[in-house]
mmCIF file of C-alpha atoms and ligand atoms in Angstrom:
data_model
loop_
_atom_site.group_PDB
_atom_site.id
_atom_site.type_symbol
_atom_site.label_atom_id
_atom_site.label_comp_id
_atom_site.label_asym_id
_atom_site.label_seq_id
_atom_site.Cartn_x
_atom_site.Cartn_y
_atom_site.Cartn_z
ATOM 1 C CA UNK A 1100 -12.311 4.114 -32.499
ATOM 2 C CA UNK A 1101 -15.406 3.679 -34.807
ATOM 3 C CA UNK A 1102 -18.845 5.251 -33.417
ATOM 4 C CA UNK A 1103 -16.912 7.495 -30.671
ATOM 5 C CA UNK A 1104 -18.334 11.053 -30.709
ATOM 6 C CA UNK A 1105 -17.029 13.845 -28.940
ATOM 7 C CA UNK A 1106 -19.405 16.646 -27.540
ATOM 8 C CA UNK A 1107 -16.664 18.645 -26.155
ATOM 9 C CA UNK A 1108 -17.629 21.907 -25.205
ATOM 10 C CA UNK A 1109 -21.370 20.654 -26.398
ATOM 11 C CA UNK A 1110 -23.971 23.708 -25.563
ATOM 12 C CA UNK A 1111 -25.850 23.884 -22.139
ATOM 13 C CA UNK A 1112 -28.651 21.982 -22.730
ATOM 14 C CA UNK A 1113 -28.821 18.105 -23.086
ATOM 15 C CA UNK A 1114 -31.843 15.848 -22.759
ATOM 16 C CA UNK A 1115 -31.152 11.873 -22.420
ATOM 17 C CA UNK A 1116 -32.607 9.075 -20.763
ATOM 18 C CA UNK A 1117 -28.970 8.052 -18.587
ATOM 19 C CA UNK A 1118 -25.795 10.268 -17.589
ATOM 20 C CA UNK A 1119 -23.219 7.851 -16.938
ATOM 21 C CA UNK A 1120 -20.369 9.830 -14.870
ATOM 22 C CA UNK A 1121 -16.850 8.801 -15.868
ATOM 23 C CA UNK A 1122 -15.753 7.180 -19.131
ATOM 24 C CA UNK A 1123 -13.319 4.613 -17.337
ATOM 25 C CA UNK A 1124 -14.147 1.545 -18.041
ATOM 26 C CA UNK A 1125 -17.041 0.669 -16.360
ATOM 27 C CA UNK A 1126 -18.463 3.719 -17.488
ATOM 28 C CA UNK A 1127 -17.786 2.427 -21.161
ATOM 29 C CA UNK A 1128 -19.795 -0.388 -20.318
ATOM 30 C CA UNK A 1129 -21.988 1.209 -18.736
ATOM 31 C CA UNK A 1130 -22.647 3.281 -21.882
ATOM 32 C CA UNK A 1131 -22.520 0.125 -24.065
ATOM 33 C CA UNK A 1132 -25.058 -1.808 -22.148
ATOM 34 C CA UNK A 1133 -27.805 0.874 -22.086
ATOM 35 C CA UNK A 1134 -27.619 1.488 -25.520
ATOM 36 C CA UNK A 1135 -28.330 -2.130 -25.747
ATOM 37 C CA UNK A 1136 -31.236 -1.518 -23.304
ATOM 38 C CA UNK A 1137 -32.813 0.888 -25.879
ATOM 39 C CA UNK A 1138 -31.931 4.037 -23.639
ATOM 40 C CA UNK A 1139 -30.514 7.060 -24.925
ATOM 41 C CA UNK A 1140 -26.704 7.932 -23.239
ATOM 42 C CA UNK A 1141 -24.267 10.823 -22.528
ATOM 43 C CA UNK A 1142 -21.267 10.459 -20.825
ATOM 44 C CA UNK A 1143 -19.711 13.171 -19.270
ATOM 45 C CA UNK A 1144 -15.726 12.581 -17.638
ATOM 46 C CA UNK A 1145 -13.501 15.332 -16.615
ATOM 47 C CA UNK A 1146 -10.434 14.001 -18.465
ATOM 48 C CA UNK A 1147 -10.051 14.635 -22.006
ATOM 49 C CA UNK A 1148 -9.510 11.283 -22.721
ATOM 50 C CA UNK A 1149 -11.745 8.104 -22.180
ATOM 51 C CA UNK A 1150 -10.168 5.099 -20.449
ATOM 52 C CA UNK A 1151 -10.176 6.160 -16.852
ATOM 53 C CA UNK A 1152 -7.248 4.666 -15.033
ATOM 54 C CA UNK A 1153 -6.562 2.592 -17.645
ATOM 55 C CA UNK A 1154 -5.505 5.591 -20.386
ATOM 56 C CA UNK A 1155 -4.024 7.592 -17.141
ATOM 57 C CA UNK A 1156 -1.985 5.397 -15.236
ATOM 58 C CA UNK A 1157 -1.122 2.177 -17.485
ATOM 59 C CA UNK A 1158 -2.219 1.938 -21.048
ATOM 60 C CA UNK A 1159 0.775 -0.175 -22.559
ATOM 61 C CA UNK A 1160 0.535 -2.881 -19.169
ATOM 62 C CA UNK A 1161 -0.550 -6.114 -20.021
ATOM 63 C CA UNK A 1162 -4.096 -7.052 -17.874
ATOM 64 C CA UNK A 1163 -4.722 -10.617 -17.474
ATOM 65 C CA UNK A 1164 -7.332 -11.187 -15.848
ATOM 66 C CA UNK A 1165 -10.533 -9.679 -17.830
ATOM 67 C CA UNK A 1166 -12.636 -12.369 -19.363
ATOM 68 C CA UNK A 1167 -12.334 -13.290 -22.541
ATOM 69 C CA UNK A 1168 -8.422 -12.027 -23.070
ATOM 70 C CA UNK A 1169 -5.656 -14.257 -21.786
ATOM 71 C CA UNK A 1170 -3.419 -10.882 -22.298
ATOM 72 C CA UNK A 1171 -4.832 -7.230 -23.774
ATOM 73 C CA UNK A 1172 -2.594 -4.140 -23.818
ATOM 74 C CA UNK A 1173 -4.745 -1.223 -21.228
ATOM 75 C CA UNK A 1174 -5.085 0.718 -24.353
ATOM 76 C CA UNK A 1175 -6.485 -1.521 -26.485
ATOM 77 C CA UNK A 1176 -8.707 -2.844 -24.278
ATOM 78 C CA UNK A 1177 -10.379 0.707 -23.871
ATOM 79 C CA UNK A 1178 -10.864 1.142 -27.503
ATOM 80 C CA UNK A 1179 -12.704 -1.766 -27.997
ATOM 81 C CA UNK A 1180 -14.632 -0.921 -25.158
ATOM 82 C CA UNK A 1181 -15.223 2.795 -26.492
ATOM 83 C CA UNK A 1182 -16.113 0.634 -30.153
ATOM 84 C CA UNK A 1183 -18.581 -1.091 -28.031
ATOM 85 C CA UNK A 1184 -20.350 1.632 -26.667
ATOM 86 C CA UNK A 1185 -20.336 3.636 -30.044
ATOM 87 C CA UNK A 1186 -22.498 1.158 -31.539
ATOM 88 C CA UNK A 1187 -25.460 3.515 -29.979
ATOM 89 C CA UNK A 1188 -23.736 6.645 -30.527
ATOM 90 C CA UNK A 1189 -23.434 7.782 -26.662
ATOM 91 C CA UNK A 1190 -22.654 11.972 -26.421
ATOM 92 C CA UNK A 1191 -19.229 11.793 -24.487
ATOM 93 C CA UNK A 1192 -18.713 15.144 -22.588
ATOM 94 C CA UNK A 1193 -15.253 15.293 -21.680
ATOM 95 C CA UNK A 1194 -13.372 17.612 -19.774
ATOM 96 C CA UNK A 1195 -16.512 18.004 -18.208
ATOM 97 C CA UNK A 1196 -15.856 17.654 -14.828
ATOM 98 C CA UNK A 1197 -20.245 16.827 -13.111
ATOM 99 C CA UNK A 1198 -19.994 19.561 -10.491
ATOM 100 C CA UNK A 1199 -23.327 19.401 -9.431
ATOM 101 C CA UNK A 1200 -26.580 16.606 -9.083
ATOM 102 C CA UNK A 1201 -30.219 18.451 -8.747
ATOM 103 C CA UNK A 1202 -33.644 16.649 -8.666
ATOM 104 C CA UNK A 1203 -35.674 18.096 -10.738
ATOM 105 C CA UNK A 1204 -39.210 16.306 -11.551
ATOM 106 C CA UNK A 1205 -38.755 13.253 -12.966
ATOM 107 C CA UNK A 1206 -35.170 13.375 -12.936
ATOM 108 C CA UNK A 1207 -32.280 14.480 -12.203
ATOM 109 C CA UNK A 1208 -29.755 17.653 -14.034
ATOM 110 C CA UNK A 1209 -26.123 17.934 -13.591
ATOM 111 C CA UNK A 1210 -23.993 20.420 -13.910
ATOM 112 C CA UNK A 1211 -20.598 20.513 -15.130
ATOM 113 C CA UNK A 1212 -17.617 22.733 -14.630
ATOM 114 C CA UNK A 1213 -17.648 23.810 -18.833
ATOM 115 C CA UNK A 1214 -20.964 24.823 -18.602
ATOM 116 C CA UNK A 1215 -23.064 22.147 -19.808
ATOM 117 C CA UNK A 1216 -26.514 21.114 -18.240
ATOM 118 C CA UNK A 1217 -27.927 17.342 -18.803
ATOM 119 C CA UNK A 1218 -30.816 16.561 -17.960
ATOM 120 C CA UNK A 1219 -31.633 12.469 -17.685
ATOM 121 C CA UNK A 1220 -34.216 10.403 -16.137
ATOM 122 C CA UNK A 1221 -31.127 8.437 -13.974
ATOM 123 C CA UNK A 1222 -27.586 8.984 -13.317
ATOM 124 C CA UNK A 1223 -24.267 6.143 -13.042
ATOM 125 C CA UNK A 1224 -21.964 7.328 -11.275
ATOM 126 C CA UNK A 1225 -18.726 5.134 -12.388
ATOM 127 C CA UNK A 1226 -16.277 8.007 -10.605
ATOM 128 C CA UNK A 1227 -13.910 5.323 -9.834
ATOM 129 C CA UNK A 1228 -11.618 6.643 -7.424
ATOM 130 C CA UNK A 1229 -12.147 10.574 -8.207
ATOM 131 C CA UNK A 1230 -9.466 12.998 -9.190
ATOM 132 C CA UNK A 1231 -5.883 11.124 -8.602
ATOM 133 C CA UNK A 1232 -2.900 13.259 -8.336
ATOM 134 C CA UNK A 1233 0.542 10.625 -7.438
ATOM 135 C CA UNK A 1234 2.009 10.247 -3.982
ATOM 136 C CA UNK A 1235 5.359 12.517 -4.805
ATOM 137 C CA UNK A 1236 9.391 11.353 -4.069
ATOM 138 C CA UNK A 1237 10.280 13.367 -1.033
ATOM 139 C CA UNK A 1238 13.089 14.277 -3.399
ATOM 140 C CA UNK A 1239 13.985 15.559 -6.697
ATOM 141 C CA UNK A 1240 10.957 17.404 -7.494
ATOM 142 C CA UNK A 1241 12.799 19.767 -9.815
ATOM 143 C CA UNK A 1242 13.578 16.989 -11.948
ATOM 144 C CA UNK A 1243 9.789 16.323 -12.449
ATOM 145 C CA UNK A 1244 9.336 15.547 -16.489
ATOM 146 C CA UNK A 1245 13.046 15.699 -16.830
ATOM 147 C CA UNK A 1246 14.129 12.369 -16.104
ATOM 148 C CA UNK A 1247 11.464 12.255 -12.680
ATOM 149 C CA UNK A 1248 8.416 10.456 -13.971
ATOM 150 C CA UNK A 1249 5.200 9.010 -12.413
ATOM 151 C CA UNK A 1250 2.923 8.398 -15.209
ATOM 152 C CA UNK A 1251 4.711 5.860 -18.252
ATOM 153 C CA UNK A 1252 2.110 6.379 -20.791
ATOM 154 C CA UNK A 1253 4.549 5.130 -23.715
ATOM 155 C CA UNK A 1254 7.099 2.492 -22.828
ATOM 156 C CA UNK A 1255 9.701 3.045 -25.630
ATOM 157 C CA UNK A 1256 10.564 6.705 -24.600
ATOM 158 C CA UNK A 1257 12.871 4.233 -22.114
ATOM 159 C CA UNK A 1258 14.485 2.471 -24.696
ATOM 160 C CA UNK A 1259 18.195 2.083 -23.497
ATOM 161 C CA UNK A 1260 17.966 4.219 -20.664
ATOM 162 C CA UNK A 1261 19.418 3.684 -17.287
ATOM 163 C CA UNK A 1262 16.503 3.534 -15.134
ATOM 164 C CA UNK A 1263 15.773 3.150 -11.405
ATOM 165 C CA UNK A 1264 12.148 2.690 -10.414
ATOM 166 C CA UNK A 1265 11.022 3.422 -6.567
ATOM 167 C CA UNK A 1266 8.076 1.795 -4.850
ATOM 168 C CA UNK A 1267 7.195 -1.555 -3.489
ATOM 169 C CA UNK A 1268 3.791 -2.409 -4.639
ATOM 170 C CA UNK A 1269 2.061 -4.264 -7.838
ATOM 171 C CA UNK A 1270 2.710 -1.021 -10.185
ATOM 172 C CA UNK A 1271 6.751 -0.422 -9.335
ATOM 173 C CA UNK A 1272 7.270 -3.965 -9.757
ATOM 174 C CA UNK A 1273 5.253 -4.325 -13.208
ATOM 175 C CA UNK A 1274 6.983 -1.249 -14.914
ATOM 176 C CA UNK A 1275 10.114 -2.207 -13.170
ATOM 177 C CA UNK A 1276 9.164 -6.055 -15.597
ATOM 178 C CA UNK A 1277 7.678 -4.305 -18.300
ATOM 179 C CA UNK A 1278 10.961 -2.073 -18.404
ATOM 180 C CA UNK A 1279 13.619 -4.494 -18.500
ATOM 181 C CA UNK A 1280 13.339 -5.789 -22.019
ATOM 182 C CA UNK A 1281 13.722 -2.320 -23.356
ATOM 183 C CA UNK A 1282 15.808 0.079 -21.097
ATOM 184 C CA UNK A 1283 19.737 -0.580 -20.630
ATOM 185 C CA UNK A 1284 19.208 -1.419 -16.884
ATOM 186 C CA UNK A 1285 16.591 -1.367 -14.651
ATOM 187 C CA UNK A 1286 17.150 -1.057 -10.607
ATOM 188 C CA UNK A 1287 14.164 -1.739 -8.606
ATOM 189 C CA UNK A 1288 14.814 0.541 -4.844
ATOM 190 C CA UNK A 1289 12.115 -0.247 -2.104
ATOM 191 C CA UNK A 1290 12.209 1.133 1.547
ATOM 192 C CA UNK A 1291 11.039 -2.096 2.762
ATOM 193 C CA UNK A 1292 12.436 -5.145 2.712
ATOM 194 C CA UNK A 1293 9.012 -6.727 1.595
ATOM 195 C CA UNK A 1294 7.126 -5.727 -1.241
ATOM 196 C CA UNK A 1295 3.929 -5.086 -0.992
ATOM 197 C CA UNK A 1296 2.926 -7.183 -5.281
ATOM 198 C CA UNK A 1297 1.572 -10.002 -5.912
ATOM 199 C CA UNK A 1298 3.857 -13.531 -4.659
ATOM 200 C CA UNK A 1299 4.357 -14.270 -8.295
ATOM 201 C CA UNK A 1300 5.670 -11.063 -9.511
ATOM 202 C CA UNK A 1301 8.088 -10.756 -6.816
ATOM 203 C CA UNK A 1302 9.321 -13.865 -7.886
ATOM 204 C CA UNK A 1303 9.402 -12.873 -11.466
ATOM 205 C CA UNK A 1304 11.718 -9.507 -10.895
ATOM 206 C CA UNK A 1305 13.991 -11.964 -8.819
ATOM 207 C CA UNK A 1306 14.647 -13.957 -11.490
ATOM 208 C CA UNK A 1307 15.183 -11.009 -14.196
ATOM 209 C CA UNK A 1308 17.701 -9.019 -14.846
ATOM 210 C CA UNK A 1309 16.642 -6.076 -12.407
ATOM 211 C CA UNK A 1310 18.610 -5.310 -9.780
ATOM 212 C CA UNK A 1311 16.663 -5.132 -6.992
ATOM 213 C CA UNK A 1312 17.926 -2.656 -3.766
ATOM 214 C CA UNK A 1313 16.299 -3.007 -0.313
ATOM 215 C CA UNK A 1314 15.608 -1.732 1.998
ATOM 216 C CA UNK A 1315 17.095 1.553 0.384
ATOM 217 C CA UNK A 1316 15.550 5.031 -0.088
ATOM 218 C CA UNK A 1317 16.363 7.660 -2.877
ATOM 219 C CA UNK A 1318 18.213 10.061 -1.035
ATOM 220 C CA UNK A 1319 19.641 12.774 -4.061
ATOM 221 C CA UNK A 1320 18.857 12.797 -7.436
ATOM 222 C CA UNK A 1321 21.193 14.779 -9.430
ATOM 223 C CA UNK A 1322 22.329 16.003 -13.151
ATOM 224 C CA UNK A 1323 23.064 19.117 -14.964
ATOM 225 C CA UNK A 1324 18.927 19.666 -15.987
ATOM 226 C CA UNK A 1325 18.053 16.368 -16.273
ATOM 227 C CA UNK A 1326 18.846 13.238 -14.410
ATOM 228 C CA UNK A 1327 21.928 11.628 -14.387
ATOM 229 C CA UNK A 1328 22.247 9.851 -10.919
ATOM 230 C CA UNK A 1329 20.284 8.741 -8.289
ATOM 231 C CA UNK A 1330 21.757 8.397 -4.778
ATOM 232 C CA UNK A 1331 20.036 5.838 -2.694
ATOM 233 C CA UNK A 1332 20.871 4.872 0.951
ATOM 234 C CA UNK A 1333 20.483 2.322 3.466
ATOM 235 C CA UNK A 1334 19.779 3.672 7.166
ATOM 236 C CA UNK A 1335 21.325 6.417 6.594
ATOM 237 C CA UNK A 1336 25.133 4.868 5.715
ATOM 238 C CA UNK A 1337 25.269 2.464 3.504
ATOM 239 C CA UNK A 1338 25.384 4.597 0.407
ATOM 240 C CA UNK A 1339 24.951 3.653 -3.962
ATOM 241 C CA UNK A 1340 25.283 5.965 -6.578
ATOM 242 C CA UNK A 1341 23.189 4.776 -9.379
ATOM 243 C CA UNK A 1342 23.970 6.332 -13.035
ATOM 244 C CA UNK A 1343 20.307 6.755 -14.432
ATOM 245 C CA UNK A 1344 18.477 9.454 -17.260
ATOM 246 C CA UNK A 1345 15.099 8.067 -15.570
ATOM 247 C CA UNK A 1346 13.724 7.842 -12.210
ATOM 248 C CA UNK A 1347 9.900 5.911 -12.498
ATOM 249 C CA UNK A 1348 8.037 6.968 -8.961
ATOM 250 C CA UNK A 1349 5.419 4.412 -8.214
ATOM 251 C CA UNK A 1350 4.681 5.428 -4.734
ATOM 252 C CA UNK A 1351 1.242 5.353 -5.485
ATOM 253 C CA UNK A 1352 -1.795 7.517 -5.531
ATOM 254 C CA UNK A 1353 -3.507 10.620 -3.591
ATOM 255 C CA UNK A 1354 -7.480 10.332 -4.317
ATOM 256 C CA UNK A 1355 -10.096 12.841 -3.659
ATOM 257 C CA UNK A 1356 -13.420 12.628 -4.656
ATOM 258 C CA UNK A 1357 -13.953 15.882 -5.241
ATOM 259 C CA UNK A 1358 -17.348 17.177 -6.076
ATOM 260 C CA UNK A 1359 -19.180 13.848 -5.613
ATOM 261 C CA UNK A 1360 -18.759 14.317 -2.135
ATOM 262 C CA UNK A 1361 -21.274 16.682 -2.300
ATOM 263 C CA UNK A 1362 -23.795 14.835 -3.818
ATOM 264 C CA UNK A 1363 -25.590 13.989 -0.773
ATOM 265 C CA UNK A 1364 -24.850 10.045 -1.398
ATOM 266 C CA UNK A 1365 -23.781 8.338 1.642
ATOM 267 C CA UNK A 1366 -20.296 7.215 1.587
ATOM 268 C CA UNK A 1367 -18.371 4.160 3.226
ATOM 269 C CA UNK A 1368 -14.661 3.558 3.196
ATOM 270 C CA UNK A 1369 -14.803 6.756 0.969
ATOM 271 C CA UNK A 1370 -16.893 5.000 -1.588
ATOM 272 C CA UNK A 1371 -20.491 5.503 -2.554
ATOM 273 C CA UNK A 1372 -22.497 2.971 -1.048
ATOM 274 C CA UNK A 1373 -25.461 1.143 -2.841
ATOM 275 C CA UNK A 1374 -27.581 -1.636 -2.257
ATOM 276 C CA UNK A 1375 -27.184 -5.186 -4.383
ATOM 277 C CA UNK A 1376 -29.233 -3.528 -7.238
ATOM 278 C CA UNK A 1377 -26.643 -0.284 -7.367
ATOM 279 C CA UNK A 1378 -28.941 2.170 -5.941
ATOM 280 C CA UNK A 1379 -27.473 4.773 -4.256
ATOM 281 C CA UNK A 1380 -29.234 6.534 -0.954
ATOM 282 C CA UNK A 1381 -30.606 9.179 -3.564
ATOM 283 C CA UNK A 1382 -33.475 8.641 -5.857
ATOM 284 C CA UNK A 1383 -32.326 7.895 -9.580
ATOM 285 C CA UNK A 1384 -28.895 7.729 -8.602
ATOM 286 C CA UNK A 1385 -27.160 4.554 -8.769
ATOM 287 C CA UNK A 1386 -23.011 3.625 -9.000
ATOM 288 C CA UNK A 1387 -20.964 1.193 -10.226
ATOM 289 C CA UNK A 1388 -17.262 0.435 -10.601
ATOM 290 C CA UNK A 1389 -14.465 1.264 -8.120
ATOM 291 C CA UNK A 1390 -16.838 4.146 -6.808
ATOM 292 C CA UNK A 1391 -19.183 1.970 -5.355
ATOM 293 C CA UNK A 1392 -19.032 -0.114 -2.286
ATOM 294 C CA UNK A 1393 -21.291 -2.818 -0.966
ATOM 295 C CA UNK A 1394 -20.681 -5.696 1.677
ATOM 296 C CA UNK A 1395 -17.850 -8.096 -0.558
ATOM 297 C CA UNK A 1396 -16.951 -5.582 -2.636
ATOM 298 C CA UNK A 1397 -13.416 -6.142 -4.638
ATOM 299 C CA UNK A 1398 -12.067 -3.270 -7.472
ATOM 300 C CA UNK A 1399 -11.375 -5.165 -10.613
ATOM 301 C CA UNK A 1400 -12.422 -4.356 -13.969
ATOM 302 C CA UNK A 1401 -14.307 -7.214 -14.861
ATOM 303 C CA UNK A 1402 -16.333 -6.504 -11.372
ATOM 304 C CA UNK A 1403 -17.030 -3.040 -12.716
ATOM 305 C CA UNK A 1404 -18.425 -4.370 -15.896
ATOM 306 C CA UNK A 1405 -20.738 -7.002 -13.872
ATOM 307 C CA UNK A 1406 -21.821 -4.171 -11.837
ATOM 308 C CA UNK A 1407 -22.808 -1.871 -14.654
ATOM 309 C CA UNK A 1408 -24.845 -4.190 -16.485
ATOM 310 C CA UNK A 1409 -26.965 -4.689 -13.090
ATOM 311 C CA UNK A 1410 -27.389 -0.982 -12.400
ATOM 312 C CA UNK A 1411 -28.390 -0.241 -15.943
ATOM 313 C CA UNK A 1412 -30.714 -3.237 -16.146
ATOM 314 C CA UNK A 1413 -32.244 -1.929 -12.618
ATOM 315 C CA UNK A 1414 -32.241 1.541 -14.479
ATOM 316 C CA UNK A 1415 -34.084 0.765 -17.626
ATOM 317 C CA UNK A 1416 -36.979 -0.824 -15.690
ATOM 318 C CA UNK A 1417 -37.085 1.839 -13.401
ATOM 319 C CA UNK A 1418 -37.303 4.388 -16.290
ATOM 320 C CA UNK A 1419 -39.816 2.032 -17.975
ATOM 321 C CA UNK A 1420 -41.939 -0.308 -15.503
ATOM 322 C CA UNK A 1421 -43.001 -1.816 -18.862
ATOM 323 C CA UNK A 1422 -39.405 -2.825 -19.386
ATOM 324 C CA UNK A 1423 -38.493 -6.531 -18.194
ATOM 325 C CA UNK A 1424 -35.771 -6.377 -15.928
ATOM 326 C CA UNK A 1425 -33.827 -9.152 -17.450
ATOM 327 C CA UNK A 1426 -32.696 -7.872 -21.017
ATOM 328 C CA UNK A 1427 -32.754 -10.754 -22.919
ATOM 329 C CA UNK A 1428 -29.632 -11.985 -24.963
ATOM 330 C CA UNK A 1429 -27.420 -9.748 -27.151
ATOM 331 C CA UNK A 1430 -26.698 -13.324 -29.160
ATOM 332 C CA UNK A 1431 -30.913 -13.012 -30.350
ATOM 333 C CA UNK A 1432 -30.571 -9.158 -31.243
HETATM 334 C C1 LIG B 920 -1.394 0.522 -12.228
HETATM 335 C C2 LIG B 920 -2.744 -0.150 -12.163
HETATM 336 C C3 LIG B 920 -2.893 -1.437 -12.656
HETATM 337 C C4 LIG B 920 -4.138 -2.069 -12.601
HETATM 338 N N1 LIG B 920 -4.255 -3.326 -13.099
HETATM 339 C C5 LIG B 920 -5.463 -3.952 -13.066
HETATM 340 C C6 LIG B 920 -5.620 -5.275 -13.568
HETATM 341 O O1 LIG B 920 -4.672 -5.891 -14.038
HETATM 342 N N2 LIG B 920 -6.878 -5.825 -13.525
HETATM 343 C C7 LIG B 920 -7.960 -5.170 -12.987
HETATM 344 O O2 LIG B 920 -9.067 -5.718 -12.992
HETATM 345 N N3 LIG B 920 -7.824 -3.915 -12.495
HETATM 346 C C8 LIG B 920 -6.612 -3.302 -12.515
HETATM 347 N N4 LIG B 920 -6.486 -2.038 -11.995
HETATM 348 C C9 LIG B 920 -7.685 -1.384 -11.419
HETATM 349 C C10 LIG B 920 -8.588 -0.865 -12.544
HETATM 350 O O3 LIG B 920 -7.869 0.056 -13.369
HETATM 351 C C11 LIG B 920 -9.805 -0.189 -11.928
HETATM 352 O O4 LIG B 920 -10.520 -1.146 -11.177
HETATM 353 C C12 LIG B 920 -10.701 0.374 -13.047
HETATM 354 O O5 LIG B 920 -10.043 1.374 -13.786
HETATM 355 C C13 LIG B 920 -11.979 0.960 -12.435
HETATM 356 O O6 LIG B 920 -12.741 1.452 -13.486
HETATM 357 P P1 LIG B 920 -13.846 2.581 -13.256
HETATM 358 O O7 LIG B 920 -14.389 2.867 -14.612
HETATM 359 O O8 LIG B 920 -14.745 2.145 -12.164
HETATM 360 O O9 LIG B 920 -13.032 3.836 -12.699
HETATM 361 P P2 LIG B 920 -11.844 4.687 -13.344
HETATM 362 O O10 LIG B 920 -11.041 3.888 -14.285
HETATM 363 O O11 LIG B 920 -11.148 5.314 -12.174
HETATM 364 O O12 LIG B 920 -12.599 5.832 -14.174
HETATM 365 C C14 LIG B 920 -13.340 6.808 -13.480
HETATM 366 C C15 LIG B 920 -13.475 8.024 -14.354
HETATM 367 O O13 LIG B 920 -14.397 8.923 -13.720
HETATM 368 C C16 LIG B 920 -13.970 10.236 -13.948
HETATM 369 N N5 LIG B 920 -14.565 11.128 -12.948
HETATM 370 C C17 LIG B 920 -14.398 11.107 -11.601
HETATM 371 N N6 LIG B 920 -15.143 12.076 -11.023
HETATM 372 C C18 LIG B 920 -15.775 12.736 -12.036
HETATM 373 C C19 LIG B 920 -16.680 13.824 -12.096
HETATM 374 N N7 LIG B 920 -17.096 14.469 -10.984
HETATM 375 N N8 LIG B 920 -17.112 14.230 -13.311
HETATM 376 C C20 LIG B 920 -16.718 13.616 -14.445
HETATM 377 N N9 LIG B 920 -15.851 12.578 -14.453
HETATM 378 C C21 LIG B 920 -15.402 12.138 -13.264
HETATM 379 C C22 LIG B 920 -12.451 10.157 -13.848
HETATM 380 O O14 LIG B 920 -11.853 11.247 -14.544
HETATM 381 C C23 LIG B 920 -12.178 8.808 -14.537
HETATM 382 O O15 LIG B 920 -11.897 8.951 -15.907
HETATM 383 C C24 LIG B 920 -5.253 -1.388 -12.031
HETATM 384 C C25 LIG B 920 -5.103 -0.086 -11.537
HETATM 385 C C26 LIG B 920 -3.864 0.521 -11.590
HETATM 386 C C27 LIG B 920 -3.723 1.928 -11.047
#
C-alpha cells in the first residue's frame, strides 16, 4: 500500500486538524478527502488492520455494487482506498481503541486505550457498527478454529474440503457460492425454510452444485480433534450425518458500541444521529458511515463514502470560515 504509515504505539501527544475514528472504509475516505481539503489527518482504529468490515469479515468476496467497479475483491478495494488516503500521509493509530472525547478550547482530545492523546480541531466518527464479536453455533464450540469457523479471511484454506455452512442470510449463502468452486462439497443447512439473501442469490445456490438442507439445524458436530461430521436434524427426527473437515457459521453478528456510547452523542436505532450536514448533537463532532443515522438512512459503502465527503467538506469550513464549502474539483488540482 504506497503512502500508508503506521503510528502504532505513536507517543501521547498528537496535534492535527481532524481525528477520523475507524479506518473502515468510510474512514479511508474520510482520511482521503480531507487531505484533499488541505487539512492535516490521524486516524486512530482499534483493529490492527485497516479495512473495517471489509478486512474482518469478507476480504476475498466479490462487492458489486461500489461505483466505478463492476466486481472488486474486499481486499483490494481497501488498499486502493488506504493508497488513496496516503497521498496526504494521514498518522493511522491502530490498535488504538478512542476511549474517551473531551472539549477542550477550540477542540476536542481523545483518548485511546494505548495511551495516546490527539488533539484536533474536529472529530469523524466512522465507528461503523462498533466492536463485532459473531453470533456463536449453539454447538460445537470446542471445535472453534479446528474445523468450526466464522471468519473466512482466505478462501483456499477450503480447497477440497467437505464443508457445510449454517445460516440463512446474504453472508451464508455468498461463502456457501464463493465455496463451491473450490471445496469438494459444499452443504448449505438453514433452520428456516426461507432464507433471509437477496432473491437472486437464492436462486443462484439453487442452481449450483450446493446441496441445500432446510429447514435443518446442526445438532452434533463431531471428530477425533477436529471436525469430521456434522449431524443436522429436522424437528427433532429426521436425522443426516454429513462427513465435513469444515463447518462455516454465518449466523451473523453481536455489535456493541462500546466506548462511543459514552460520548454523550445522542443515539437512534443504536446509531449516532446527525443532521443532513453530519453533525452530531456535540460541538465538532460529526459521523459518517454505518455509525451514523439520519431520516433515509441505508448502510452501503458507497453511502459511507458520499457521507464522508459531506462531513469533511462541512468540517473544513467550519475549521476555516475562509474555506468555501464546496471544494472544487480534484480533476483541476
Ligand atoms: C459479509 C458482509 C458483506 C457485505 N457486503 C457489502 C456489499 O456488497 N456492498 C456494500 O455496500 N456493503 C456491504 N457490506 C456492508 C459494508 O461492509 C459496511 O457498510 C461498511 O464496512 C461500513 O463501513 P464503515 O467504515 O462505516 O464501518 P466499518 O467497516 O464497520 O469500520 C468501522 C471501524 O471503526 C473501528 N472502531 C469502532 N469503534 C472504535 C473506537 N472506539 N476506536 C477506534 N476504532 C473504532 C472498528 O474497529 C472498524 O475498523 C457487507 C457487510 C458484511 C458484514
Amino acid at each position: 500500500m504506497s503512502g500508508f504509515q503506521t503510528a502504532t504505539g505513536a507517543g501521547p501527544e498528537m496535534s492535527v486538524d481532524l481525528l477520523v475514528i475507524g479506518a473502515g472504509p468510510t474512514g479511508l475516505y474520510g482520511a482521503y478527502y480531507a487531505g484533499f481539503r488541505g487539512l492535516s489527518v490521524a486516524v486512530a482504529d482499534a483493529l490492527p488492520e485497516v479495512g473495517g468490515q471489509i478486512t474482518s469479515l469478507y476480504p476475498e468476496k466479490f462487492i458489486y455494487d461500489v461505483a466505478g467497479f463492476p466486481a472488486v475483491r474486499g481486499q483490494d478495494l481497501v488498499d486502493r482506498l488506504a493508497e488513496q488516503a496516503g497521498r496526504w500521509n494521514p498518522a493511522y493509530l491502530l490498535g488504538h481503541g478512542v476511549t474517551r472525547l473531551d472539549d477542550a478550547g477550540e477542540g476536542i482530545v481523545a483518548t485511546t486505550d494505548a495511551g495516546a492523546r490527539i488533539s484536533a480541531g474536529a472529530v469523524l466518527v466512522c465507528g461503523g457498527i462498533g466492536n463485532f464479536v459473531p453470533r456463536e453455533l449453539p454447538v460445537g464450540s470446542e471445535y472453534l478454529d479446528r474445523g468450526l469457523r466464522y471468519f473466512l479471511p482466505r478462501l483456499a484454506e477450503l480447497a477440497g474440503q467437505d464443508v457445510v455452512v449454517v445460516g440463512g442470510g446474504d453472508s451464508a449463502l455468498d461463502w456457501a457460492l464463493s465455496l463451491e468452486p473450490i471445496a469438494s462439497s459444499v452443504t448449505l443447512v438453514h433452520r428456516r425454510t426461507r432464507f433471509r439473501a437477496h432473491e437472486r442469490t437464492v436462486e443462484q445456490v439453487h442452481a449450483s452444485s450446493v446441496r441445500v438442507l432446510t429447514p435443518y439445524e446442526v445438532e452434533k458436530i463431531s471428530g477425533d480433534g477436529s471436525v469430521s461430521e456434522v449431524v443436522v436434524a429436522r424437528s427433532g427426527s429426521d436425522r443426516i450425518s454429513l462427513p465435513a473437515q469444515c463447518v462455516v457459521a454465518a449466523l451473523g453478528f453481536i455489535a456493541d458500541l462500546g466506548p462511543m456510547e459514552q460520548w454523550g452523542l445522542q443515539l437512534r436505532r443504536r446509531r449516532i444521529l446527525v443532521d443532513r450536514t453530519m453533525r452530531t448533537n456535540r460541538q465538532r463532532v460529526f459521523a459518517a458511515g454505518d455509525i451514523a443515522d439520519h431520516d433515509g438512512k441505508v448502510s452501503l459503502i458507497s453511502i459511507g463514502f458520499g457521507e464522508a465527503a459531506l462531513a469533511v467538506n462541512h468540517i473544513a469550513a467550519l475549521l476555516d470560515p475562509a474555506r468555501s464549502l464546496t471544494p472544487g474539483h480534484s480533476s483541476d488540482a
